[in-house]
PDB file of C-alpha atoms in Angstrom:
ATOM      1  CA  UNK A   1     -18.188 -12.973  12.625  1.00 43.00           C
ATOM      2  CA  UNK A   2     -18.619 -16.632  11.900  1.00 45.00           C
ATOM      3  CA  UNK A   3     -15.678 -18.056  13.761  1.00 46.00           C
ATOM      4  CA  UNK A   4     -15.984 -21.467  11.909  1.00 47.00           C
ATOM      5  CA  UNK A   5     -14.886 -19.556   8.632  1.00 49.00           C
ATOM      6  CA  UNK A   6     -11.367 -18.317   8.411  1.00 54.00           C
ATOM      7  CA  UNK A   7     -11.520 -14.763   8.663  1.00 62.00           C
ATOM      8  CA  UNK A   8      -9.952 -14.007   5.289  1.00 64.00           C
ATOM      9  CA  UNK A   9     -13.357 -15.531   3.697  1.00 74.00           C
ATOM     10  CA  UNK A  10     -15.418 -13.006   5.535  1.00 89.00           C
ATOM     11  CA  UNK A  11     -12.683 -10.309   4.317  1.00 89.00           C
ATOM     12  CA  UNK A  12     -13.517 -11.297   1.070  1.00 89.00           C
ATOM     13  CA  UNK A  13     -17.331 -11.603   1.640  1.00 93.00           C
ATOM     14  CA  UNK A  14     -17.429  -7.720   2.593  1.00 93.00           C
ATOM     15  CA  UNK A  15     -15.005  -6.955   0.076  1.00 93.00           C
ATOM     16  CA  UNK A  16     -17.343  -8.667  -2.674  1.00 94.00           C
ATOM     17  CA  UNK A  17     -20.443  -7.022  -1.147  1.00 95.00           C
ATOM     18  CA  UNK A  18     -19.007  -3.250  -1.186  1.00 95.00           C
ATOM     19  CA  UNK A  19     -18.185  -4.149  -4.613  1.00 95.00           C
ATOM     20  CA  UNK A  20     -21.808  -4.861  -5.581  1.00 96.00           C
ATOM     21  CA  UNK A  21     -22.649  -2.028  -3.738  1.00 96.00           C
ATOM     22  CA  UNK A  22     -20.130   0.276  -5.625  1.00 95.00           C
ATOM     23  CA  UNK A  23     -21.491  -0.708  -8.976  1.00 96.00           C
ATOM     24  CA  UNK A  24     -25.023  -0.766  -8.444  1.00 96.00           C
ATOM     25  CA  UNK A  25     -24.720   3.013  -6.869  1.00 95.00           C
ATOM     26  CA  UNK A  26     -23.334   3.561  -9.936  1.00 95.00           C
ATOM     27  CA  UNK A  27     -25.624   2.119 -12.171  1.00 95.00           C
ATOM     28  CA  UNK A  28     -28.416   4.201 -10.134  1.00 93.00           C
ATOM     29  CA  UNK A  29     -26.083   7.408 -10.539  1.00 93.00           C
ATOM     30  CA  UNK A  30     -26.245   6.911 -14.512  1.00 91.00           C
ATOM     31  CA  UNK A  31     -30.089   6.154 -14.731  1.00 89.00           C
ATOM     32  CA  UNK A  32     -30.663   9.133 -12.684  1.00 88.00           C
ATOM     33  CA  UNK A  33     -28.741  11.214 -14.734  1.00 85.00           C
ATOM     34  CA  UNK A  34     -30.689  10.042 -17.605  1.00 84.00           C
ATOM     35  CA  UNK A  35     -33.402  10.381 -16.630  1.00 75.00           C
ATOM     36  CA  UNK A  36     -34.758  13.292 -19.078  1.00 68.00           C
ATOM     37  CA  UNK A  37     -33.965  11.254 -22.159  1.00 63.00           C
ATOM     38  CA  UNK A  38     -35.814   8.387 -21.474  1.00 65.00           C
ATOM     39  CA  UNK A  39     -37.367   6.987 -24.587  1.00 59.00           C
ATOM     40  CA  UNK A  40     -40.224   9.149 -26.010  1.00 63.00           C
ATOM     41  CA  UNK A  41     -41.583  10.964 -22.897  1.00 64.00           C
ATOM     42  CA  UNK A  42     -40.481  14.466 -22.405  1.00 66.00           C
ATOM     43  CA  UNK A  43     -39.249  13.799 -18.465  1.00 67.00           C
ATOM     44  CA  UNK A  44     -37.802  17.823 -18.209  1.00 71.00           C
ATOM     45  CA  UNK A  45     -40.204  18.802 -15.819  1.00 78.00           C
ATOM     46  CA  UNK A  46     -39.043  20.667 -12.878  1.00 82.00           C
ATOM     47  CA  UNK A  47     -40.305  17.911 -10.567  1.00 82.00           C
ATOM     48  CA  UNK A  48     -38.922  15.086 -11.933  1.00 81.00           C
ATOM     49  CA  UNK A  49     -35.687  17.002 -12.025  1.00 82.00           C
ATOM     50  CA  UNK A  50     -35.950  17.782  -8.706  1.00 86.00           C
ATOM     51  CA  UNK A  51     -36.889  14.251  -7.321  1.00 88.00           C
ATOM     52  CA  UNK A  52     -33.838  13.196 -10.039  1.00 87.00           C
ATOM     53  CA  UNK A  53     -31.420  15.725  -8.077  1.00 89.00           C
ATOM     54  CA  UNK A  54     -32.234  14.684  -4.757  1.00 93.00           C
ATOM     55  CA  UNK A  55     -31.785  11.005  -5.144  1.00 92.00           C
ATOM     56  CA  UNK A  56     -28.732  11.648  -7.115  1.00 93.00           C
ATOM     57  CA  UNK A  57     -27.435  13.301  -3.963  1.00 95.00           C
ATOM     58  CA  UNK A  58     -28.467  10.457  -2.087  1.00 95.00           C
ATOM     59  CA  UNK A  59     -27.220   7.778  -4.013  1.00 94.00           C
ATOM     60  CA  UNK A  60     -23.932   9.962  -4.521  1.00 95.00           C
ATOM     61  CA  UNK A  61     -23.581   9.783  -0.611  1.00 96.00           C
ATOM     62  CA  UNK A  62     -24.179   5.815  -0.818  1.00 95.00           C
ATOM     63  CA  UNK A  63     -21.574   6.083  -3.160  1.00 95.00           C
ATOM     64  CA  UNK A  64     -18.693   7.753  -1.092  1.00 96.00           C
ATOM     65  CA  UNK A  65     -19.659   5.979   2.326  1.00 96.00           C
ATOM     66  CA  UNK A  66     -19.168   2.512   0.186  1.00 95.00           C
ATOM     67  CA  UNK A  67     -16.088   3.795  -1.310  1.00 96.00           C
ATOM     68  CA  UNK A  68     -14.814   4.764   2.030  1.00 96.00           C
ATOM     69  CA  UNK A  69     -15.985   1.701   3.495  1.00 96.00           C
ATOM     70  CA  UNK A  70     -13.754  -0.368   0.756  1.00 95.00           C
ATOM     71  CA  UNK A  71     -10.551   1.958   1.312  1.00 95.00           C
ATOM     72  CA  UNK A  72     -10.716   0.495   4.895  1.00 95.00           C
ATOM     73  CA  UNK A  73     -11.471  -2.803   4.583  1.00 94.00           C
ATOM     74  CA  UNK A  74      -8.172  -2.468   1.775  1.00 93.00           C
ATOM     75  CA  UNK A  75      -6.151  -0.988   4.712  1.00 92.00           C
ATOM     76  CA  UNK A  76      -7.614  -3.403   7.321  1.00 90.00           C
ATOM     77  CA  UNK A  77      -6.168  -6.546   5.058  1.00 88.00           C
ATOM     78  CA  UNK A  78      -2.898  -4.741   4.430  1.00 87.00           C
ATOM     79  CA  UNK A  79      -2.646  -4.614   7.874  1.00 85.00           C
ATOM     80  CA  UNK A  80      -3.182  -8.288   8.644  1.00 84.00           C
ATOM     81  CA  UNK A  81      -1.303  -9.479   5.799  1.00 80.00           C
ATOM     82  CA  UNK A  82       1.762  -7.621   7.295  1.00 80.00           C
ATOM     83  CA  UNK A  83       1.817  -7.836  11.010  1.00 77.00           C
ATOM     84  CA  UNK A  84      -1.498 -10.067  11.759  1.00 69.00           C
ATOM     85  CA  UNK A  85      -2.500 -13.757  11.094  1.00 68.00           C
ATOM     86  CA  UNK A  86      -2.903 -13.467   7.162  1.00 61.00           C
ATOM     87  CA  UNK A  87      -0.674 -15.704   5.588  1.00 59.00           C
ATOM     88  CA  UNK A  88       0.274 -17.743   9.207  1.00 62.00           C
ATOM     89  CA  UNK A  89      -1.675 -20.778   8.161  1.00 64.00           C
ATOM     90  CA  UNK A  90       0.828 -21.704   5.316  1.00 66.00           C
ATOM     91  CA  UNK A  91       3.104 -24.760   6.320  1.00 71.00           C
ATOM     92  CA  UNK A  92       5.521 -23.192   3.847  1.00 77.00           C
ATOM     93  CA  UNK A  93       5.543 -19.590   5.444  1.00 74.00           C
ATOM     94  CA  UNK A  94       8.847 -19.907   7.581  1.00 78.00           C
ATOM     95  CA  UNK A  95      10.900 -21.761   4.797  1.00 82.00           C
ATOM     96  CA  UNK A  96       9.939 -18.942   2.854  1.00 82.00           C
ATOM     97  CA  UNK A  97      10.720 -16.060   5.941  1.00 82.00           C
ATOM     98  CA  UNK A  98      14.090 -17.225   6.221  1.00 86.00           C
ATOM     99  CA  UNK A  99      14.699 -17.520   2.597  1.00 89.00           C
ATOM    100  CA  UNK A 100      13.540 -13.724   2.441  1.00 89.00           C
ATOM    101  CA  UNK A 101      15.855 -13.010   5.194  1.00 91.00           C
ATOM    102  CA  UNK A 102      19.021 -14.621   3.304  1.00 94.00           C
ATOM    103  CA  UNK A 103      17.748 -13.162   0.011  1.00 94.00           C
ATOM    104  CA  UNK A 104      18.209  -9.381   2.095  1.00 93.00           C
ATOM    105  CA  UNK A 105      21.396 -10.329   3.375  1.00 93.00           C
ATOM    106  CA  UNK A 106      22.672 -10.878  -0.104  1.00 94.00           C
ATOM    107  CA  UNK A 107      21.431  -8.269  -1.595  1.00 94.00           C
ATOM    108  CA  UNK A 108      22.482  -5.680   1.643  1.00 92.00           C
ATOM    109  CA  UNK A 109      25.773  -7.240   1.208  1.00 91.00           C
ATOM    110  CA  UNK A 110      26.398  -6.411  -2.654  1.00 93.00           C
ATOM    111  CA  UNK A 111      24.717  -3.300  -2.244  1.00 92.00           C
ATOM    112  CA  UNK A 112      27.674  -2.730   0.490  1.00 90.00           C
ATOM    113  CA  UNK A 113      30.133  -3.672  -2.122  1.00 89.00           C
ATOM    114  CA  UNK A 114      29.321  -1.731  -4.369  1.00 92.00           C
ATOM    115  CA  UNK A 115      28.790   1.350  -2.732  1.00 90.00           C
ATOM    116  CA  UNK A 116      32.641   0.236  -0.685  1.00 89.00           C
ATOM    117  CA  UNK A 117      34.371   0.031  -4.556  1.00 90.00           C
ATOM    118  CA  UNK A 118      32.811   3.196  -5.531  1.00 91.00           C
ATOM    119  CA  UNK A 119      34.125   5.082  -2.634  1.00 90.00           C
ATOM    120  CA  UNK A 120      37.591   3.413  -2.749  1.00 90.00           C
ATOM    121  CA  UNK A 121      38.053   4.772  -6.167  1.00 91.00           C
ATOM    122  CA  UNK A 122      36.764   7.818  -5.629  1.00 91.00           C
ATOM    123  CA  UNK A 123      39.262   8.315  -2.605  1.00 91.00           C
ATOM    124  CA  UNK A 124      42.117   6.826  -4.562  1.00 90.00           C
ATOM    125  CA  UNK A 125      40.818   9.245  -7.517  1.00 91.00           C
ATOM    126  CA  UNK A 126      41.819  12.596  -4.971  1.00 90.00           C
ATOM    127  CA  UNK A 127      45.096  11.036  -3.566  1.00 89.00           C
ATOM    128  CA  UNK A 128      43.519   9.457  -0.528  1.00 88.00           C
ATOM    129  CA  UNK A 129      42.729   6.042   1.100  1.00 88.00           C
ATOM    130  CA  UNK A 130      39.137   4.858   1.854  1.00 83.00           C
ATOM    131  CA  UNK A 131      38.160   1.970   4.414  1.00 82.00           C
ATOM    132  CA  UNK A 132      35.171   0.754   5.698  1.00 77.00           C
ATOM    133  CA  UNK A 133      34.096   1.595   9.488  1.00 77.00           C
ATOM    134  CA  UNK A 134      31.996  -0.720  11.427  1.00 71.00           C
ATOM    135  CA  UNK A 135      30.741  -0.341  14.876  1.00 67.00           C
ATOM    136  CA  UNK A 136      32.841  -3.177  16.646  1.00 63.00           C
ATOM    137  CA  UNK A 137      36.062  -1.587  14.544  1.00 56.00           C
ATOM    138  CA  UNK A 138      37.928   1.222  16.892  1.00 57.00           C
ATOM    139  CA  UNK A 139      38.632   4.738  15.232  1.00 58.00           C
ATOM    140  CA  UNK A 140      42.148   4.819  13.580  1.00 57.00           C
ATOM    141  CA  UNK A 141      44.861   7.566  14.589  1.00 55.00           C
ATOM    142  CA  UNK A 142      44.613  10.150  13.145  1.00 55.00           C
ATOM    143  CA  UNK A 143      46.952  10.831   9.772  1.00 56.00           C
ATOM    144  CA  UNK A 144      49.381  13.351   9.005  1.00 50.00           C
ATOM    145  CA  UNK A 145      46.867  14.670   6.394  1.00 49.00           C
ATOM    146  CA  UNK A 146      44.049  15.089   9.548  1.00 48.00           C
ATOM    147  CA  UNK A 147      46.711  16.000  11.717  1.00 47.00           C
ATOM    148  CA  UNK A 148      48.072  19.049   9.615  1.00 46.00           C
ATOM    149  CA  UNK A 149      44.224  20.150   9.124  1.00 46.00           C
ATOM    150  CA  UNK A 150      43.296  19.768  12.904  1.00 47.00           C
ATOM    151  CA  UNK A 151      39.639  18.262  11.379  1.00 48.00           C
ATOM    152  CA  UNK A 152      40.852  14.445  12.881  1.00 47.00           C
ATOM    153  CA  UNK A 153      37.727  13.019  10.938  1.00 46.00           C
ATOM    154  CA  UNK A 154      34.855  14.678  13.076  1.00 41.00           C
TER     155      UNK A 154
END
C-alpha cells in the first residue's frame, strides 16, 4: 500500500478494479454461452462445446472469487467507516458526533415519554397508579393492593 495516498483511495482503487473484473467475467460468461450461434458458422460441435464448457467453468470460478473478493472489501470499509480511521480526517466530524449524541438524547427522551403516558393511562385505565423507576430511585413500600396479594412487585 502506497502510504502517500490516503487509504480510502486505494479502497476505492480495488473496489473499481473488482468491478471491472466482475463485468468483464461476465461479458466472457455471455460470449461463451453464445458461442454456437455465432453468425453463419455452425459452432455445435462437440469440441467446441466442450472447450465452451470448460472455460465457462473457469470463468464462472473467476466470477465467484471476484464476487467474494468485493463482499469483503464491502465489509472491510464498513468496518473502518464505523470503528477505524474512515471519516477521522473531517474537521467537522466531532461537531457533528456530539450533535448525534444530543440528537439520541432527544429522541431516547420522547421515546421515554411516550412510552411513560401510555403506561400511566393504561394503569389509571385498571384502577391503578403507574410511576417511573430509575436506578438511583429506592423501591417504594409496598401497597395495600401488593400487600393483600403477598406478590410486593417481584
Amino acid at each position: 500500500m502506497d502510504r502517500s495516498q490516503p487509504a480510502s483511495s486505494n479502497l476505492m482503487d480495488i473496489h473499481n478494479r473488482l468491478i471491472a473484473d466482475v463485468l468483464t467475467r461476465y461479458r466472457t460468461l455471455m460470449m461463451l454461452a453464445t458461442v454456437q450461434a455465432e453468425g453463419e458458422r455452425n459452432n455445435a460441435t462437440p469440441e467446441t462445446m466442450a472447450v465452451a464448457g470448460i472455460s465457462m467453468k473457469m470463468e464462472f470460478d473467476g466470477l465467484y472469487s471476484s464476487i467474494k473478493e468485493l463482499l469483503a472489501l464491502s465489509r472491510r470499509i464498513k468496518e473502518l467507516w464505523v470503528f477505524g480511521p474512515l471519516g477521522k480526517g473531517d474537521p467537522d466530524h466531532q461537531a457533528r458526533e456530539a450533535q448525534l449524541d444530543r440528537d439520541v438524547a432527544q429522541v431516547s427522551s420522547l421515546l421515554n415519554g411516550i412510552e411513560a403516558a401510555d403506561m400511566k393511562a393504561l394503569a389509571e385505565r385498571h384502577g391503578g397508579v403507574w410511576a417511573r423507576l430509575s436506578k438511583d430511585t429506592p423501591e417504594l413500600p409496598p401497597t395495600s393492593a401488593t400487600a393483600a396479594t403477598g406478590h410486593g412487585g417481584r
